[in-house]
XYZ file of C-alpha atoms in Angstrom:
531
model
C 116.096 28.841 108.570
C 118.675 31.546 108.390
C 118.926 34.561 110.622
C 116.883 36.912 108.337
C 114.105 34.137 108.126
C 113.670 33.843 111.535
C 113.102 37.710 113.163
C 110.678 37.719 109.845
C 109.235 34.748 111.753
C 109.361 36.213 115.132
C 108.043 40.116 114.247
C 105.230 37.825 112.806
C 103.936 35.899 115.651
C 104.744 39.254 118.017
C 101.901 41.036 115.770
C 99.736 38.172 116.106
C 99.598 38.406 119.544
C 99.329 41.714 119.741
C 95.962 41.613 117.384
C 94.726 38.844 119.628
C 95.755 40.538 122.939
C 93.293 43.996 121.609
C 90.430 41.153 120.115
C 90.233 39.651 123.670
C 90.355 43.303 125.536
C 87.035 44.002 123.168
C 85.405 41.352 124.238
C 86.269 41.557 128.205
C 85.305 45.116 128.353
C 82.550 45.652 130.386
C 79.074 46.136 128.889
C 77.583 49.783 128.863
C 74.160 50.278 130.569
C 70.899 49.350 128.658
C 69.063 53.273 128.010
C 65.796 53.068 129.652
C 62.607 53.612 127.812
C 62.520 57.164 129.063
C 66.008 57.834 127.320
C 65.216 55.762 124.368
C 62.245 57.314 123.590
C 64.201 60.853 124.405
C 66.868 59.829 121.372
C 64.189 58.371 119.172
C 62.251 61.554 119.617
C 65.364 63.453 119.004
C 65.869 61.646 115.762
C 62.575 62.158 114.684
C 62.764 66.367 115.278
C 65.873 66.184 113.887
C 64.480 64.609 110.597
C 61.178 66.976 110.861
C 63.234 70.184 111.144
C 64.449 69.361 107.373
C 60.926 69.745 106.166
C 59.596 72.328 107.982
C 61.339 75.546 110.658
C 60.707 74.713 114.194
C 57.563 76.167 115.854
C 58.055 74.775 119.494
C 60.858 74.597 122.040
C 60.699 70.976 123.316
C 58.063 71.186 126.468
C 59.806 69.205 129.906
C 56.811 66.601 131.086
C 55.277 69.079 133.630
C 55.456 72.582 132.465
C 54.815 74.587 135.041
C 52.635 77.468 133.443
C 49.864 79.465 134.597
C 47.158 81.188 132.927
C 45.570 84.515 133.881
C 41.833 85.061 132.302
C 39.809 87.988 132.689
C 36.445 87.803 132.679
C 35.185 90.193 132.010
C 31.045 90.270 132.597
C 32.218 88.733 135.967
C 34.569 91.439 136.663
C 37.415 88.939 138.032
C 40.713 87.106 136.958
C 40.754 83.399 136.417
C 44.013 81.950 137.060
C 44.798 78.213 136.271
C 47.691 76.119 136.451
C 47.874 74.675 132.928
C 49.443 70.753 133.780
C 46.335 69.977 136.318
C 43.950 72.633 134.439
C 42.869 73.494 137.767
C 41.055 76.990 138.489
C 43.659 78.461 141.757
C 42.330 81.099 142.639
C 39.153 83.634 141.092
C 40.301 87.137 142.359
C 37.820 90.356 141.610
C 39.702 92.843 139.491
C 37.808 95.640 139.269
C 35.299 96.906 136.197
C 35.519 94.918 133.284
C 39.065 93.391 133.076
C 39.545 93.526 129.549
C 43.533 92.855 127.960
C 46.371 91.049 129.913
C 50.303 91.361 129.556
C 53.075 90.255 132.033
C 56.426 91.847 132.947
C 59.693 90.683 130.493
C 60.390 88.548 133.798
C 56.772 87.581 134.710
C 56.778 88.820 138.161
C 53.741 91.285 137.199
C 50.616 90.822 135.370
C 49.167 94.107 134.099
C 45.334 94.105 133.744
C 43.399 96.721 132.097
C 40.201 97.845 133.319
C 37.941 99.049 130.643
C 34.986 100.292 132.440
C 31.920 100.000 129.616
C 33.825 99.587 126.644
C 32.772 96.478 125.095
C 30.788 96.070 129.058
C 27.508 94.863 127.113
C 27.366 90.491 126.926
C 26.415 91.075 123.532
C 29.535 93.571 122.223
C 31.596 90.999 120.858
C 28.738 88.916 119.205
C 26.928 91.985 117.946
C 30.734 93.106 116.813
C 31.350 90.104 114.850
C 28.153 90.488 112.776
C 27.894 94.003 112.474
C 31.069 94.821 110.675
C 30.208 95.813 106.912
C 32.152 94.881 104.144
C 34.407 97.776 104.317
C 35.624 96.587 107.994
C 33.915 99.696 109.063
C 31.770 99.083 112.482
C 27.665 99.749 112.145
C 25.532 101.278 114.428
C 25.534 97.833 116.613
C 29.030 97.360 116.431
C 31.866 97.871 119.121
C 32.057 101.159 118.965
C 28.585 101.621 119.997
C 28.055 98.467 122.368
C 29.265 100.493 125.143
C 26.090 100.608 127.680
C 25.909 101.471 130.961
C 26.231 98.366 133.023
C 22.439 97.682 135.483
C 23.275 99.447 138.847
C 21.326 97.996 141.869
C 19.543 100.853 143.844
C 21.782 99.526 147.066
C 25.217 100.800 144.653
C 24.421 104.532 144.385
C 26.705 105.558 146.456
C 29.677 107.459 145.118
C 32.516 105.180 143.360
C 35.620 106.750 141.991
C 35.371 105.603 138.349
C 39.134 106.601 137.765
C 39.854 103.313 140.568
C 37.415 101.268 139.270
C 37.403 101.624 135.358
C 39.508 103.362 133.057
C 42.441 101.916 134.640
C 45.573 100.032 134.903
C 45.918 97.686 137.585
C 49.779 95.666 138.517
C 49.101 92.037 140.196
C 52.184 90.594 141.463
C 52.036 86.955 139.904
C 53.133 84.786 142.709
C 50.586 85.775 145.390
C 47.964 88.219 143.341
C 48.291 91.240 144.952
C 47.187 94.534 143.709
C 50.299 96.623 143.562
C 49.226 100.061 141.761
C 45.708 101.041 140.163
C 46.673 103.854 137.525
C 43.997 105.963 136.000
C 44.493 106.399 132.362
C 42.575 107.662 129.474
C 38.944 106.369 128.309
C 38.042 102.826 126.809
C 41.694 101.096 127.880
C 42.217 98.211 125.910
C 45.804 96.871 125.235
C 48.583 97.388 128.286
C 52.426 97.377 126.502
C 55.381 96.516 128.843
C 58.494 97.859 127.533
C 60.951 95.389 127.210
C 63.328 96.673 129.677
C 60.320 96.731 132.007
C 60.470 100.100 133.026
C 57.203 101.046 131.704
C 54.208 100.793 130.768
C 51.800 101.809 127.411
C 48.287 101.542 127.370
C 46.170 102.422 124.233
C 42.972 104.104 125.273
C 40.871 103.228 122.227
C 37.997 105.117 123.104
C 39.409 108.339 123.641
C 42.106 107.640 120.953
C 45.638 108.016 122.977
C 48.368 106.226 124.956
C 49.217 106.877 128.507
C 53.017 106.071 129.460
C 53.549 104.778 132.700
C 56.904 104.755 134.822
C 56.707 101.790 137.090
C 59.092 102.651 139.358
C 56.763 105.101 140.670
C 53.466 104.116 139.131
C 53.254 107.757 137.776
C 51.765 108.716 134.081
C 54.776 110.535 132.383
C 53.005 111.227 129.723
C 50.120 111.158 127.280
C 50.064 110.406 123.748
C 47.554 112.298 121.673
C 45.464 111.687 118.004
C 45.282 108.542 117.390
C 43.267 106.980 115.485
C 41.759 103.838 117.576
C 44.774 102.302 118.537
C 44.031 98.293 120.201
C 47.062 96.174 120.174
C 50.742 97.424 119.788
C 54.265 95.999 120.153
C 57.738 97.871 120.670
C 61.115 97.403 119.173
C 63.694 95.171 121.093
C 65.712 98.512 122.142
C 62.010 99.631 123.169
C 62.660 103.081 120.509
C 59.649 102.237 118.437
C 56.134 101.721 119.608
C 53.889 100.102 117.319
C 50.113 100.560 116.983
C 47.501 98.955 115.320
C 45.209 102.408 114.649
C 41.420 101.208 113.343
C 39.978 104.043 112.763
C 42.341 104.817 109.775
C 43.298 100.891 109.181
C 46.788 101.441 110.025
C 50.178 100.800 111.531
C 50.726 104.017 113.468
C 54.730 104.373 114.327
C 55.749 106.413 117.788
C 59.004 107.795 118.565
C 58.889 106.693 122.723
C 61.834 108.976 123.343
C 59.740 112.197 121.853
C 56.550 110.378 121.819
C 55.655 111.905 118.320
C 54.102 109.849 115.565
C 56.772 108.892 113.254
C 55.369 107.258 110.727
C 51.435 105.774 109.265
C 51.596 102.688 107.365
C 48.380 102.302 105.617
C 47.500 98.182 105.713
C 43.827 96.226 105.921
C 40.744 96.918 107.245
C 40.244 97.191 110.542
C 43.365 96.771 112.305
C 43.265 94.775 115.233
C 46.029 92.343 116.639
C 49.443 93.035 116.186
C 53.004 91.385 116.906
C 56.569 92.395 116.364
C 59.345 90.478 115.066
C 62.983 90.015 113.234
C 66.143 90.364 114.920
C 65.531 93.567 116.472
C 61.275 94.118 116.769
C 61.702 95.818 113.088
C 58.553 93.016 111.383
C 55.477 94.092 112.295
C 52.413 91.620 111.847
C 49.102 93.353 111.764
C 45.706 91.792 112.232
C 43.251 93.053 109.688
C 39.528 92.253 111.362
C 37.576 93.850 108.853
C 38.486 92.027 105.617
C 40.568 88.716 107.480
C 44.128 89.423 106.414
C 47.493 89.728 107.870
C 49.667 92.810 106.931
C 53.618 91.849 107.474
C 55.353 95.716 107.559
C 59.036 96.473 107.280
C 58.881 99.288 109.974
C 62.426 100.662 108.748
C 61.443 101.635 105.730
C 57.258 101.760 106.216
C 57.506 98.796 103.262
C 54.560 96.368 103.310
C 55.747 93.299 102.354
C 52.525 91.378 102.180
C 48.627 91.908 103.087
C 47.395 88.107 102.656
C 43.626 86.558 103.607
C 43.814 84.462 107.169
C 40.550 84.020 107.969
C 37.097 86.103 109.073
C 37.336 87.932 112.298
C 41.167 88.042 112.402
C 42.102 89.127 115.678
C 44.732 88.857 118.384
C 48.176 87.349 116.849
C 51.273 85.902 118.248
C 54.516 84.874 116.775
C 56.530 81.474 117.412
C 59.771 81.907 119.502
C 61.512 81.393 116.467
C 59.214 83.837 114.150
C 58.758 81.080 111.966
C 55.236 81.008 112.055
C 52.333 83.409 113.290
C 49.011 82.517 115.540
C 46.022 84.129 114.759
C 42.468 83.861 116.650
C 39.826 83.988 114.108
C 36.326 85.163 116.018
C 34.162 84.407 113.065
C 35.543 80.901 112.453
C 35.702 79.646 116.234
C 39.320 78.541 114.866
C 43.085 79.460 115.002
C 45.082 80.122 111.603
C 48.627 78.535 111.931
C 50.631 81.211 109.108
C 54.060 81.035 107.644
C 55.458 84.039 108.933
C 57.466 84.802 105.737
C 55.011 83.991 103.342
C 51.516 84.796 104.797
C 50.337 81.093 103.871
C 47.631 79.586 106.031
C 49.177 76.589 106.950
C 46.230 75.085 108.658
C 43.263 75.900 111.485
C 42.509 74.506 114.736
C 39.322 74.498 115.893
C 38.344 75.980 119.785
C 36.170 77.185 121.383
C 33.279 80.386 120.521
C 34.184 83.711 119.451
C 37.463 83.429 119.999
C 39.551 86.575 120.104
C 42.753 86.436 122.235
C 45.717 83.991 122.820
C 48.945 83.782 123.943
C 52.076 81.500 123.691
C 53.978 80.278 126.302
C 58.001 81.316 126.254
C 58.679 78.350 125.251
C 57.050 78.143 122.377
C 55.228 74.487 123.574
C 51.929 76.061 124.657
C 49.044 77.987 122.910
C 46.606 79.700 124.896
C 43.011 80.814 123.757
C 40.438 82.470 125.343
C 36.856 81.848 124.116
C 34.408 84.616 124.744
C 31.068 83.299 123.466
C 31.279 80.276 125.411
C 33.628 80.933 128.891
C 36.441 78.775 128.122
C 40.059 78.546 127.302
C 41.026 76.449 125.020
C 45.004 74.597 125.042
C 46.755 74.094 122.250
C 50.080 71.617 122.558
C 52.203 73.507 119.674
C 54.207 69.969 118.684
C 51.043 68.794 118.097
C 48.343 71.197 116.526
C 46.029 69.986 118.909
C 44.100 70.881 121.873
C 44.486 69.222 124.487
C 42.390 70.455 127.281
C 39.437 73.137 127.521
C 38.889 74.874 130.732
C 35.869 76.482 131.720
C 36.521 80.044 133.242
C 34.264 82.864 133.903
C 31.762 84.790 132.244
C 33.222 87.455 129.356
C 36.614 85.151 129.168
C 38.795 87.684 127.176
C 42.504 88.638 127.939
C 44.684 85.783 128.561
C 48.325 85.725 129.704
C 51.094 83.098 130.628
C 53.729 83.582 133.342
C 56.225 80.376 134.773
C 55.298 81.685 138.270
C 52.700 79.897 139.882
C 50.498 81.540 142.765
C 49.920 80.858 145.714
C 46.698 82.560 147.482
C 46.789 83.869 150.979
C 45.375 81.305 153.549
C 43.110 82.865 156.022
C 41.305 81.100 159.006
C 38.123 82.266 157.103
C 36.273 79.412 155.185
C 38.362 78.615 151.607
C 34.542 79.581 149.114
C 34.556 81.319 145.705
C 33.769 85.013 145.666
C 30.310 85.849 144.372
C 29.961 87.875 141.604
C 30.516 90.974 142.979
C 33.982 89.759 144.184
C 33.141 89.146 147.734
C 32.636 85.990 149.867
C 29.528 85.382 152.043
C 29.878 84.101 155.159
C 27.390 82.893 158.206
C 27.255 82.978 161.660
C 28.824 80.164 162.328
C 31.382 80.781 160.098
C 32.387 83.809 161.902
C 32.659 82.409 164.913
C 34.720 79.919 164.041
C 37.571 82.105 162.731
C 37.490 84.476 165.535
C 38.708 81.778 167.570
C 42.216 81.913 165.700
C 41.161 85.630 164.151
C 43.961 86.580 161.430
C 41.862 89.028 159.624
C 40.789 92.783 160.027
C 36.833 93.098 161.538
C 34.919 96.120 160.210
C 31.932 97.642 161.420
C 29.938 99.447 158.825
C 27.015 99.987 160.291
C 25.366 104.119 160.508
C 24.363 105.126 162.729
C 26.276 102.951 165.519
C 24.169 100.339 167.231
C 26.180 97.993 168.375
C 29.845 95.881 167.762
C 30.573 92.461 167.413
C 33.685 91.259 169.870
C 36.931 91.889 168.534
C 35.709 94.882 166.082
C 38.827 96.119 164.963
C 37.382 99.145 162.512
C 34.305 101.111 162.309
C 33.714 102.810 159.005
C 30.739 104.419 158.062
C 29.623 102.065 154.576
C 29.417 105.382 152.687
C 32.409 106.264 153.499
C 34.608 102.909 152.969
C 36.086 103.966 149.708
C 37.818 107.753 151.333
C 38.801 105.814 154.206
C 40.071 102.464 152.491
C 43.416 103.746 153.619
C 42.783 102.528 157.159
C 42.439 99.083 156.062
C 45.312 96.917 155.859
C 46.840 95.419 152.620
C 44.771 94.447 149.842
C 45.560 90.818 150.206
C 44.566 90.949 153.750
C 41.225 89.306 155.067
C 38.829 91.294 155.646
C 35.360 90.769 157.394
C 32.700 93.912 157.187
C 29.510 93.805 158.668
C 26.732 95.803 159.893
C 23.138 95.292 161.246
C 21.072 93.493 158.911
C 23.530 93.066 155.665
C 22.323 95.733 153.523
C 25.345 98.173 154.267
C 27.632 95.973 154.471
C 26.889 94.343 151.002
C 27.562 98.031 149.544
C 30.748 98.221 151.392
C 32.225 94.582 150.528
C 31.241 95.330 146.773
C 33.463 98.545 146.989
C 35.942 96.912 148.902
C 36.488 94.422 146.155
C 36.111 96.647 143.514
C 39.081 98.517 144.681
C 41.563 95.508 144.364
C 41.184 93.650 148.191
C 41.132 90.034 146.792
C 39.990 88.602 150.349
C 36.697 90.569 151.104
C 34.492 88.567 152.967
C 30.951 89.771 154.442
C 28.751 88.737 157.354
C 25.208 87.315 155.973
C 22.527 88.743 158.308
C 25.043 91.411 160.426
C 24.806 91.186 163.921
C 20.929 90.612 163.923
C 21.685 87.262 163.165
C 25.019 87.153 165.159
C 22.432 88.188 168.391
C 19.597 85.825 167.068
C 21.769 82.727 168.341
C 22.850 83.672 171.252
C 25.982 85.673 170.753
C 26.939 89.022 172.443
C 26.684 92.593 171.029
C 28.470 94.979 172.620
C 27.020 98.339 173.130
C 29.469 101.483 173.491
């Protein structure tokens, strides 16, 4: 073998090694960790999204195992707020909200829940029911219809006393989310329906449908700035992403009604179906506007730019409340005459398919996620959930009588513990309490004691108020927050039943009111003291 031969030999054998040398460092390395089922199922559902997405846009933001969501319900023949925590579908709390609690919205950052009290406009059991048959085929609303469902709700003989109707009805109320206290009641215009935060939260719209307006309120200050005159019916409405453009849906004309917010002049009346009811806003910068049609069951999809309808299409009969997928991909509509939801392609108008929930329903919302559909049912008291990934519901929840707005927020609530006994208001709002009960929480007393009792005849140990029962709503002032306990009594129950009713009509969330008064606190024994 000559010289050239052998470092030809030699390179050879060197590279052999070397191949062996990385074979064997393969095989040595140490084995990675088996994925648990958790994370295999994560990839393999990953995968399977991944493959879906080519088919079809994305309607849902992937949910974590425990959302933590809560729903706000107002019910309103009971005159109160629902609010459940949607992973347990537990009821946490039932808190009186004045006279008929009609819409819902929430803050951009879901620290406040607006809630519109709308007094008798659509007060009767019936209204919805009656308004569902009644419309005619030209969407326009018959002599039983909503327009003219608006009775006067029964008063008892013991409620004639004098009650502010501004602070009771015809109102906007603020509920911080996390512990449900009433932070502002604004009076605004007649028949309140829809409340509109703005998206930089600094204010407030609410369409008075009745009267046919929209007060503007600041809340920084919980002040109307101003008042928005001839409309035409205006329900639901929407704003623009820079919050520029306010968008109505006007009924009486059956159309999108445009408002400058900076000059609060009508800019612009886009003429779309019958009976305008629901509406959403989309696109990049709020400029699609999706319209709910009631009386003929169609979806109007408006360029607001240029006033340019790009479609009117046929959802479904009763076509009410709608709400868009994060992505605006596809559109949500609650259809009151089919007991159903209509899943829509957004850019099309297609019905893509129904769910079926509970009676009459006519408002939902979607979680910010996109995972979660909401539905109130008014014929039958529920709320029905929807898991968006799905198309299915998943849970329904009974709730109170006249279930109708419904809102989500990510902040969950947590009432105010009292040493008073932990019972569901009544259906005025208020909680009655015995004896017993009394006397029990006076020995760690956290609350505020109220005599209401006219003339005075006597006080209960530890009174810390006496306020004449007719007089409860001038003087509310002297009571403490509206979260606060608060015990009233007076001789035999009568006048203090008036006052607790008031009490809780007003907003104070922890009424409470002594069964019997102090005839039955001196019946077993206990002393009345006489000043």
């Amino acid at each position: 073998m000559n010289r050239k031969e052998l470092i030809l030999t030699s390179l050879l054998a060197l590279l052999i090694f070397v191949l062996a040398a990385c074979s064997n460092q393969s095989a040595i390395a140490p084995e990675q960790p088996a994925q648990s089922e958790s994370q295999q199922s994560q990839v393999d559902k990953s995968a399977l999204q991944s493959d879906d997405q080519s088919e079809k846009p994305a309607i849902a933001a992937e949910k974590s195992e425990e959302p933590q969501w809560t729903i706000w319900v107002a019910n309103g023949i009971d005159d109160n707020l629902s609010v459940v925590d949607l992973s347990s579908g537990v009821e946490l709390a039932r808190l009186p909200a004045g006279i008929n609690p009609h819409i819902l919205a929430a803050s951009p950052d879901g620290s406040v829940v607006y809630v519109i009290n709308a007094g008798q406009h659509d007060r009767d059991p019936n209204a919805h029911a009656d308004m569902s048959a009644s419309e005619d085929s030209n969407g326009a609303a018959s002599a039983e219809g909503e327009m003219s469902g608006m009775h006067e709700a029964e008063a008892s003989p013991d409620m004639l006393m004098a009650i502010d109707n501004d602070v009771e009805a015809n109102s906007l109320w603020a509920l911080e989310a996390a512990t449900g206290n009433v932070l502002a009641r604004v009076p605004v215009g007649g028949g309140p329906t829809h409340p509109i935060p703005s998206p930089d939260g600094q204010r407030v719209y609410v369409t008075n449908t009745d009267e046919g307006s929209v007060t503007v309120i600041d809340t920084n200050t919980w002040e109307v700035i101003a008042a928005i005159p001839d409309l035409a019916e205006p329900h639901d409405g929407a704003l623009s992403l820079d919050g520029k453009w306010l968008y109505l849906a006007t009924s009486a004309d059956s159309t999108m009604t445009m408002v400058d917010t900076e000059t609060f002049e009508i800019s612009n009346k886009v003429s779309v179906g019958t009976r305008p009811r629901g509406l959403a806003a989309g696109g990049e910068q709020g400029e699609l506007v999706y319209v709910t049609n009631k009386g003929d069951g169609t979806l109007s999809k408006i360029d607001a730019p240029s006033g340019e309808v790009i479609y009117t299409a046929p959802v479904g009969a009763g076509a009410h409340a709608v709400r868009l997928s994060p992505d605006g991909s596809r559109a949500y509509i609650a259809l009151s005459k089919a007991d159903a939801v209509a899943i829509v392609d957004a850019a099309t108008g297609d019905v893509l398919g129904t769910i079926a929930v509970g009676k009459i329903p006519e408002q939902l919302d979607i979680s910010a996620d996109g995972g979660w559909l909401l539905v109130s049912n008014n014929g039958d008291a529920t709320i029905s959930v929807i898991d968006l990934a799905q198309e299915t519901v998943t849970r329904t929840i009974p709730v109170g009588q006249g279930a109708y707005g419904i809102q989500t927020t990510w902040i969950t609530l947590t009432p105010t513990i009292s040493s008073l006994p932990d019972l569901a208001p009544n259906s005025d709002g208020f909680v009655d309490i015995n004896v017993q009960q009394l006397q029990t929480a006076l020995s760690q007393k956290d609350f505020t004691l109220v005599n209401v009792h006219v003339p005075y005849a006597g006080e209960i140990p530890d009174t810390d108020l006496f306020i004449p029962y007719d007089l409860i709503q001038s003087q509310f002032d002297a009571l403490p927050n509206q979260d606060s306990p608060i015990v009233v009594y007076c001789r035999s129950g009568s006048m203090s039943t008036m006052a607790a009713t008031v009490l809780a009509r007003l907003g104070y969330s922890n009424v409470f009111e002594l069964d019997g008064g102090f005839n039955a606190w001196q019946a077993v024994g206990n002393e009345l003291i006489v000043n």
